[in-house]
Amino acid sequence: MLKGHREVLVSRETIAKTVAEIGAAINRDYDKNPDRPLVVISLLKGAMVFTADLIRTLNMPVRLEVLVASSYGDGTVSTRQVNVKYQSFDSLEGCDVLLVDDITDSGNTLKAVGAYIQQYKPATVRYCSFLDKPSRREVDIKIDYIGLDIPDEFVIGYGLDYAGQYRELPDICVIREGDAQ
Ligand code: 5GP
Ligand code: MG
């Protein structure tokens, strides 16, 4: 549990406005061809709340898929090894794929998942991350859609967890070492 107060870093109002802006940018960039849905791959579990909001701002046909990649475990320090544990799709051949994550830190997760899905021969792959910690980047990756840059703080809420908890918080809050017990 957390002790002490939680500091709101991104309010639910700012979250909603930011999701709408990302959706508008995606709507501008892609064709609205009914025979060519946008394949949105949500990186679970963190991106599920953002993805649910994002797809409802899109005005094109969407095929929703999910992928589970290993990430932080229970701590707040990034592990560099990225493994795909589950994926919902069999084929992406010729598809426009949008990989959606909650937050980009080192960039290892998006880069590794992007490389992984290349074997499925998608036509295009773009990256979307609701939050970004640009100061933490370790790999070179161009993220096409970023909601908000944040400082190097560990955040929870809006799908983001600390040891499996707090994903349900409607605001994004900062958690610092010593706040958790
Ligand atoms: P990266 O591979 O870019 O270093 O890390 C990306 C993943 O690490 C994110 O999808 C997320 O699961 C996790 N992560 C990075 N920063 C944070 C954070 O501040 N809070 C939480 N809850 N997860 C984070
Ligand atoms: Mg993640």
PDB file of C-alpha atoms and ligand atoms in Angstrom:
ATOM      1  CA  MET A   1       0.000   0.000   0.000  1.00  0.00           C
ATOM      2  CA  LEU A   2       0.976   3.611  -0.412  1.00  0.00           C
ATOM      3  CA  LYS A   3       1.432   5.723   2.639  1.00  0.00           C
ATOM      4  CA  GLY A   4       1.332   9.502   2.700  1.00  0.00           C
ATOM      5  CA  HIS A   5      -0.312  11.463  -0.096  1.00  0.00           C
ATOM      6  CA  ARG A   6      -0.208  10.722  -3.811  1.00  0.00           C
ATOM      7  CA  GLU A   7       0.782  13.575  -6.033  1.00  0.00           C
ATOM      8  CA  VAL A   8      -1.268  13.946  -9.212  1.00  0.00           C
ATOM      9  CA  LEU A   9       1.044  14.528 -12.160  1.00  0.00           C
ATOM     10  CA  VAL A  10      -1.520  14.295 -14.981  1.00  0.00           C
ATOM     11  CA  SER A  11      -5.170  14.906 -14.139  1.00  0.00           C
ATOM     12  CA  ARG A  12      -8.062  12.994 -15.703  1.00  0.00           C
ATOM     13  CA  GLU A  13      -9.050  16.169 -17.573  1.00  0.00           C
ATOM     14  CA  THR A  14      -5.586  16.494 -19.109  1.00  0.00           C
ATOM     15  CA  ILE A  15      -5.603  12.778 -19.914  1.00  0.00           C
ATOM     16  CA  ALA A  16      -8.907  13.099 -21.813  1.00  0.00           C
ATOM     17  CA  LYS A  17      -7.718  16.155 -23.761  1.00  0.00           C
ATOM     18  CA  THR A  18      -4.429  14.447 -24.639  1.00  0.00           C
ATOM     19  CA  VAL A  19      -6.109  11.240 -25.831  1.00  0.00           C
ATOM     20  CA  ALA A  20      -8.374  13.317 -28.095  1.00  0.00           C
ATOM     21  CA  GLU A  21      -5.318  15.089 -29.568  1.00  0.00           C
ATOM     22  CA  ILE A  22      -3.533  11.805 -30.299  1.00  0.00           C
ATOM     23  CA  GLY A  23      -6.695  10.386 -31.881  1.00  0.00           C
ATOM     24  CA  ALA A  24      -7.079  13.484 -34.073  1.00  0.00           C
ATOM     25  CA  ALA A  25      -3.478  13.106 -35.296  1.00  0.00           C
ATOM     26  CA  ILE A  26      -4.037   9.421 -36.122  1.00  0.00           C
ATOM     27  CA  ASN A  27      -7.297  10.276 -37.910  1.00  0.00           C
ATOM     28  CA  ARG A  28      -5.432  12.816 -40.051  1.00  0.00           C
ATOM     29  CA  ASP A  29      -2.635  10.387 -40.947  1.00  0.00           C
ATOM     30  CA  TYR A  30      -4.432   7.212 -41.989  1.00  0.00           C
ATOM     31  CA  ASP A  31      -6.903   6.508 -44.828  1.00  0.00           C
ATOM     32  CA  LYS A  32     -10.422   5.647 -43.900  1.00  0.00           C
ATOM     33  CA  ASN A  33     -10.513   2.603 -46.190  1.00  0.00           C
ATOM     34  CA  PRO A  34     -13.130   0.160 -44.840  1.00  0.00           C
ATOM     35  CA  ASP A  35     -11.233  -2.772 -46.388  1.00  0.00           C
ATOM     36  CA  ARG A  36      -8.039  -1.822 -44.617  1.00  0.00           C
ATOM     37  CA  PRO A  37      -8.569  -1.574 -40.864  1.00  0.00           C
ATOM     38  CA  LEU A  38      -5.919  -0.100 -38.646  1.00  0.00           C
ATOM     39  CA  VAL A  39      -4.506  -2.942 -36.553  1.00  0.00           C
ATOM     40  CA  VAL A  40      -4.079  -1.513 -33.070  1.00  0.00           C
ATOM     41  CA  ILE A  41      -1.856  -3.738 -30.921  1.00  0.00           C
ATOM     42  CA  SER A  42      -2.173  -2.856 -27.250  1.00  0.00           C
ATOM     43  CA  LEU A  43       0.763  -3.778 -25.027  1.00  0.00           C
ATOM     44  CA  LEU A  44      -0.901  -5.270 -21.980  1.00  0.00           C
ATOM     45  CA  LYS A  45      -1.483  -4.745 -19.252  1.00  0.00           C
ATOM     46  CA  GLY A  46      -0.334  -1.148 -18.922  1.00  0.00           C
ATOM     47  CA  ALA A  47      -1.750   0.185 -22.196  1.00  0.00           C
ATOM     48  CA  MET A  48      -5.218  -1.320 -21.880  1.00  0.00           C
ATOM     49  CA  VAL A  49      -6.875   1.713 -20.287  1.00  0.00           C
ATOM     50  CA  PHE A  50      -5.299   4.157 -22.753  1.00  0.00           C
ATOM     51  CA  THR A  51      -6.056   1.873 -25.706  1.00  0.00           C
ATOM     52  CA  ALA A  52      -9.716   1.603 -24.695  1.00  0.00           C
ATOM     53  CA  ASP A  53      -9.984   5.392 -24.699  1.00  0.00           C
ATOM     54  CA  LEU A  54      -7.896   5.887 -27.836  1.00  0.00           C
ATOM     55  CA  ILE A  55      -9.768   3.542 -30.169  1.00  0.00           C
ATOM     56  CA  ARG A  56     -13.030   5.318 -29.348  1.00  0.00           C
ATOM     57  CA  THR A  57     -11.573   8.553 -30.753  1.00  0.00           C
ATOM     58  CA  LEU A  58     -10.727   6.918 -34.099  1.00  0.00           C
ATOM     59  CA  ASN A  59     -13.001   7.382 -37.100  1.00  0.00           C
ATOM     60  CA  MET A  60     -11.681   4.452 -39.161  1.00  0.00           C
ATOM     61  CA  PRO A  61     -12.176   0.702 -38.921  1.00  0.00           C
ATOM     62  CA  VAL A  62      -9.997  -0.787 -36.211  1.00  0.00           C
ATOM     63  CA  ARG A  63      -8.903  -4.357 -35.565  1.00  0.00           C
ATOM     64  CA  LEU A  64      -7.868  -4.614 -31.935  1.00  0.00           C
ATOM     65  CA  GLU A  65      -5.110  -7.036 -30.940  1.00  0.00           C
ATOM     66  CA  VAL A  66      -3.075  -7.417 -27.767  1.00  0.00           C
ATOM     67  CA  LEU A  67       0.436  -8.469 -26.920  1.00  0.00           C
ATOM     68  CA  VAL A  68       1.985  -9.139 -23.541  1.00  0.00           C
ATOM     69  CA  ALA A  69       5.677  -8.433 -23.218  1.00  0.00           C
ATOM     70  CA  SER A  70       7.652  -8.893 -20.045  1.00  0.00           C
ATOM     71  CA  SER A  71       8.696  -5.607 -18.502  1.00  0.00           C
ATOM     72  CA  TYR A  72       9.483  -4.246 -15.065  1.00  0.00           C
ATOM     73  CA  GLY A  73       8.397  -7.101 -12.808  1.00  0.00           C
ATOM     74  CA  ASP A  74       7.573  -5.753  -9.370  1.00  0.00           C
ATOM     75  CA  GLY A  75      10.196  -3.058  -9.067  1.00  0.00           C
ATOM     76  CA  THR A  76      10.743   0.365 -10.526  1.00  0.00           C
ATOM     77  CA  VAL A  77      13.981  -0.416 -12.386  1.00  0.00           C
ATOM     78  CA  SER A  78      13.866  -1.403 -16.041  1.00  0.00           C
ATOM     79  CA  THR A  79      14.969  -4.852 -17.076  1.00  0.00           C
ATOM     80  CA  ARG A  80      16.481  -4.766 -20.534  1.00  0.00           C
ATOM     81  CA  GLN A  81      15.451  -8.223 -21.707  1.00  0.00           C
ATOM     82  CA  VAL A  82      12.082  -8.084 -23.470  1.00  0.00           C
ATOM     83  CA  ASN A  83      10.150 -11.315 -24.074  1.00  0.00           C
ATOM     84  CA  VAL A  84       6.824 -11.738 -25.825  1.00  0.00           C
ATOM     85  CA  LYS A  85       4.673 -13.869 -23.524  1.00  0.00           C
ATOM     86  CA  TYR A  86       1.361 -13.741 -25.393  1.00  0.00           C
ATOM     87  CA  GLN A  87      -0.064 -12.359 -28.629  1.00  0.00           C
ATOM     88  CA  SER A  88      -3.650 -12.449 -29.881  1.00  0.00           C
ATOM     89  CA  PHE A  89      -2.887 -12.419 -33.635  1.00  0.00           C
ATOM     90  CA  ASP A  90      -1.819 -15.018 -36.200  1.00  0.00           C
ATOM     91  CA  SER A  91      -1.352 -12.737 -39.183  1.00  0.00           C
ATOM     92  CA  LEU A  92      -0.449  -9.093 -39.831  1.00  0.00           C
ATOM     93  CA  GLU A  93       0.581  -9.502 -43.448  1.00  0.00           C
ATOM     94  CA  GLY A  94       0.023  -6.311 -45.444  1.00  0.00           C
ATOM     95  CA  CYS A  95      -1.558  -4.574 -42.447  1.00  0.00           C
ATOM     96  CA  ASP A  96      -1.086  -1.079 -41.045  1.00  0.00           C
ATOM     97  CA  VAL A  97      -0.054  -1.690 -37.449  1.00  0.00           C
ATOM     98  CA  LEU A  98      -0.124   0.813 -34.616  1.00  0.00           C
ATOM     99  CA  LEU A  99       1.705  -0.401 -31.507  1.00  0.00           C
ATOM    100  CA  VAL A 100       0.245   1.254 -28.424  1.00  0.00           C
ATOM    101  CA  ASP A 101       2.056   1.439 -25.104  1.00  0.00           C
ATOM    102  CA  ASP A 102       1.391   3.281 -21.867  1.00  0.00           C
ATOM    103  CA  ILE A 103       4.808   4.816 -21.303  1.00  0.00           C
ATOM    104  CA  THR A 104       8.206   4.765 -22.954  1.00  0.00           C
ATOM    105  CA  ASP A 105      11.251   4.858 -20.750  1.00  0.00           C
ATOM    106  CA  SER A 106      14.420   3.272 -22.180  1.00  0.00           C
ATOM    107  CA  GLY A 107      12.564   2.508 -25.431  1.00  0.00           C
ATOM    108  CA  ASN A 108      13.598  -1.143 -25.247  1.00  0.00           C
ATOM    109  CA  THR A 109      10.043  -2.501 -25.112  1.00  0.00           C
ATOM    110  CA  LEU A 110       8.698  -0.704 -28.174  1.00  0.00           C
ATOM    111  CA  LYS A 111      11.871  -1.316 -30.142  1.00  0.00           C
ATOM    112  CA  ALA A 112      11.907  -5.046 -29.321  1.00  0.00           C
ATOM    113  CA  VAL A 113       8.194  -5.532 -30.002  1.00  0.00           C
ATOM    114  CA  GLY A 114       8.522  -3.576 -33.249  1.00  0.00           C
ATOM    115  CA  ALA A 115      11.353  -5.868 -34.344  1.00  0.00           C
ATOM    116  CA  TYR A 116       9.390  -8.946 -33.236  1.00  0.00           C
ATOM    117  CA  ILE A 117       6.310  -8.153 -35.316  1.00  0.00           C
ATOM    118  CA  GLN A 118       8.359  -7.633 -38.481  1.00  0.00           C
ATOM    119  CA  GLN A 119       8.301 -11.426 -38.972  1.00  0.00           C
ATOM    120  CA  TYR A 120       4.533 -11.077 -39.632  1.00  0.00           C
ATOM    121  CA  LYS A 121       5.254  -8.824 -42.643  1.00  0.00           C
ATOM    122  CA  PRO A 122       3.048  -5.824 -41.790  1.00  0.00           C
ATOM    123  CA  ALA A 123       2.822  -3.129 -44.490  1.00  0.00           C
ATOM    124  CA  THR A 124       3.520  -0.315 -42.012  1.00  0.00           C
ATOM    125  CA  VAL A 125       4.300  -0.080 -38.303  1.00  0.00           C
ATOM    126  CA  ARG A 126       3.911   3.049 -36.211  1.00  0.00           C
ATOM    127  CA  TYR A 127       4.411   3.594 -32.507  1.00  0.00           C
ATOM    128  CA  CYS A 128       2.178   5.372 -30.022  1.00  0.00           C
ATOM    129  CA  SER A 129       2.993   5.963 -26.366  1.00  0.00           C
ATOM    130  CA  PHE A 130       0.757   7.908 -24.016  1.00  0.00           C
ATOM    131  CA  LEU A 131       3.648   9.058 -21.820  1.00  0.00           C
ATOM    132  CA  ASP A 132       7.318   9.497 -22.590  1.00  0.00           C
ATOM    133  CA  LYS A 133      10.348   9.953 -20.353  1.00  0.00           C
ATOM    134  CA  PRO A 134      12.746  11.230 -23.034  1.00  0.00           C
ATOM    135  CA  SER A 135      15.605  11.690 -20.555  1.00  0.00           C
ATOM    136  CA  ARG A 136      15.678   7.916 -20.001  1.00  0.00           C
ATOM    137  CA  ARG A 137      16.038   6.793 -23.625  1.00  0.00           C
ATOM    138  CA  GLU A 138      18.665   4.106 -24.264  1.00  0.00           C
ATOM    139  CA  VAL A 139      17.790   3.062 -27.813  1.00  0.00           C
ATOM    140  CA  ASP A 140      17.105   4.977 -30.971  1.00  0.00           C
ATOM    141  CA  ILE A 141      13.402   4.766 -31.774  1.00  0.00           C
ATOM    142  CA  LYS A 142      11.052   7.205 -33.466  1.00  0.00           C
ATOM    143  CA  ILE A 143       7.720   7.269 -31.665  1.00  0.00           C
ATOM    144  CA  ASP A 144       5.094   8.590 -34.052  1.00  0.00           C
ATOM    145  CA  TYR A 145       2.471   9.608 -31.491  1.00  0.00           C
ATOM    146  CA  ILE A 146       3.357  10.769 -27.978  1.00  0.00           C
ATOM    147  CA  GLY A 147       0.812  12.163 -25.548  1.00  0.00           C
ATOM    148  CA  LEU A 148       2.916  13.883 -22.907  1.00  0.00           C
ATOM    149  CA  ASP A 149       6.565  14.094 -21.931  1.00  0.00           C
ATOM    150  CA  ILE A 150       7.103  13.611 -18.201  1.00  0.00           C
ATOM    151  CA  PRO A 151      10.159  13.892 -15.958  1.00  0.00           C
ATOM    152  CA  ASP A 152      12.074  10.860 -14.685  1.00  0.00           C
ATOM    153  CA  GLU A 153       9.592   9.853 -11.988  1.00  0.00           C
ATOM    154  CA  PHE A 154       7.805   6.540 -11.446  1.00  0.00           C
ATOM    155  CA  VAL A 155       4.119   6.970 -12.200  1.00  0.00           C
ATOM    156  CA  ILE A 156       0.990   4.946 -11.475  1.00  0.00           C
ATOM    157  CA  GLY A 157      -2.654   5.127 -12.506  1.00  0.00           C
ATOM    158  CA  TYR A 158      -4.478   5.167 -15.862  1.00  0.00           C
ATOM    159  CA  GLY A 159      -3.353   1.577 -16.448  1.00  0.00           C
ATOM    160  CA  LEU A 160       0.123   1.952 -14.938  1.00  0.00           C
ATOM    161  CA  ASP A 161       0.888  -0.209 -11.926  1.00  0.00           C
ATOM    162  CA  TYR A 162       3.178  -0.504  -8.994  1.00  0.00           C
ATOM    163  CA  ALA A 163       3.563  -4.228  -8.201  1.00  0.00           C
ATOM    164  CA  GLY A 164       0.236  -4.956  -9.881  1.00  0.00           C
ATOM    165  CA  GLN A 165      -1.725  -2.280  -8.044  1.00  0.00           C
ATOM    166  CA  TYR A 166      -3.144   1.180  -8.819  1.00  0.00           C
ATOM    167  CA  ARG A 167      -3.990   0.618 -12.495  1.00  0.00           C
ATOM    168  CA  GLU A 168      -7.557   1.732 -11.772  1.00  0.00           C
ATOM    169  CA  LEU A 169      -6.657   5.253 -10.623  1.00  0.00           C
ATOM    170  CA  PRO A 170      -8.225   7.781 -13.016  1.00  0.00           C
ATOM    171  CA  ASP A 171      -5.353  10.280 -12.660  1.00  0.00           C
ATOM    172  CA  ILE A 172      -1.663   9.622 -13.244  1.00  0.00           C
ATOM    173  CA  CYS A 173       0.198  10.007  -9.967  1.00  0.00           C
ATOM    174  CA  VAL A 174       3.840  10.063  -8.936  1.00  0.00           C
ATOM    175  CA  ILE A 175       5.190   7.435  -6.603  1.00  0.00           C
ATOM    176  CA  ARG A 176       8.616   7.868  -5.045  1.00  0.00           C
ATOM    177  CA  GLU A 177      10.855   5.352  -3.240  1.00  0.00           C
ATOM    178  CA  GLY A 178       9.694   5.308   0.370  1.00  0.00           C
ATOM    179  CA  ASP A 179       6.043   5.945  -0.512  1.00  0.00           C
ATOM    180  CA  ALA A 180       5.376   2.218  -0.935  1.00  0.00           C
ATOM    181  CA  GLN A 181       5.442  -0.382   1.786  1.00  0.00           C
TER     182      GLN A 181
HETATM  183  P1  5GP B   1      11.023   0.715 -21.591  1.00  0.00           P
HETATM  184  O1  5GP B   1      11.139  -0.611 -22.246  1.00  0.00           O
HETATM  185  O2  5GP B   1      10.763   1.853 -22.549  1.00  0.00           O
HETATM  186  O3  5GP B   1      12.204   0.990 -20.694  1.00  0.00           O
HETATM  187  O4  5GP B   1       9.842   0.642 -20.596  1.00  0.00           O
HETATM  188  C1  5GP B   1       8.559   0.593 -21.004  1.00  0.00           C
HETATM  189  C2  5GP B   1       7.679  -0.117 -20.004  1.00  0.00           C
HETATM  190  O5  5GP B   1       8.163   0.017 -18.674  1.00  0.00           O
HETATM  191  C3  5GP B   1       6.318   0.506 -20.003  1.00  0.00           C
HETATM  192  O6  5GP B   1       5.469  -0.097 -20.938  1.00  0.00           O
HETATM  193  C4  5GP B   1       5.869   0.257 -18.587  1.00  0.00           C
HETATM  194  O7  5GP B   1       5.295  -1.028 -18.497  1.00  0.00           O
HETATM  195  C5  5GP B   1       7.125   0.277 -17.786  1.00  0.00           C
HETATM  196  N1  5GP B   1       7.360   1.608 -17.166  1.00  0.00           N
HETATM  197  C6  5GP B   1       8.267   2.538 -17.527  1.00  0.00           C
HETATM  198  N2  5GP B   1       8.201   3.627 -16.744  1.00  0.00           N
HETATM  199  C7  5GP B   1       7.203   3.378 -15.876  1.00  0.00           C
HETATM  200  C8  5GP B   1       6.602   4.154 -14.815  1.00  0.00           C
HETATM  201  O8  5GP B   1       6.973   5.286 -14.488  1.00  0.00           O
HETATM  202  N3  5GP B   1       5.563   3.562 -14.161  1.00  0.00           N
HETATM  203  C9  5GP B   1       5.098   2.328 -14.469  1.00  0.00           C
HETATM  204  N4  5GP B   1       4.081   1.864 -13.753  1.00  0.00           N
HETATM  205  N5  5GP B   1       5.624   1.574 -15.463  1.00  0.00           N
HETATM  206  C10 5GP B   1       6.662   2.107 -16.154  1.00  0.00           C
HETATM  207 MG    MG B   2       4.383  -1.704 -20.430  1.00  0.00          MG
END
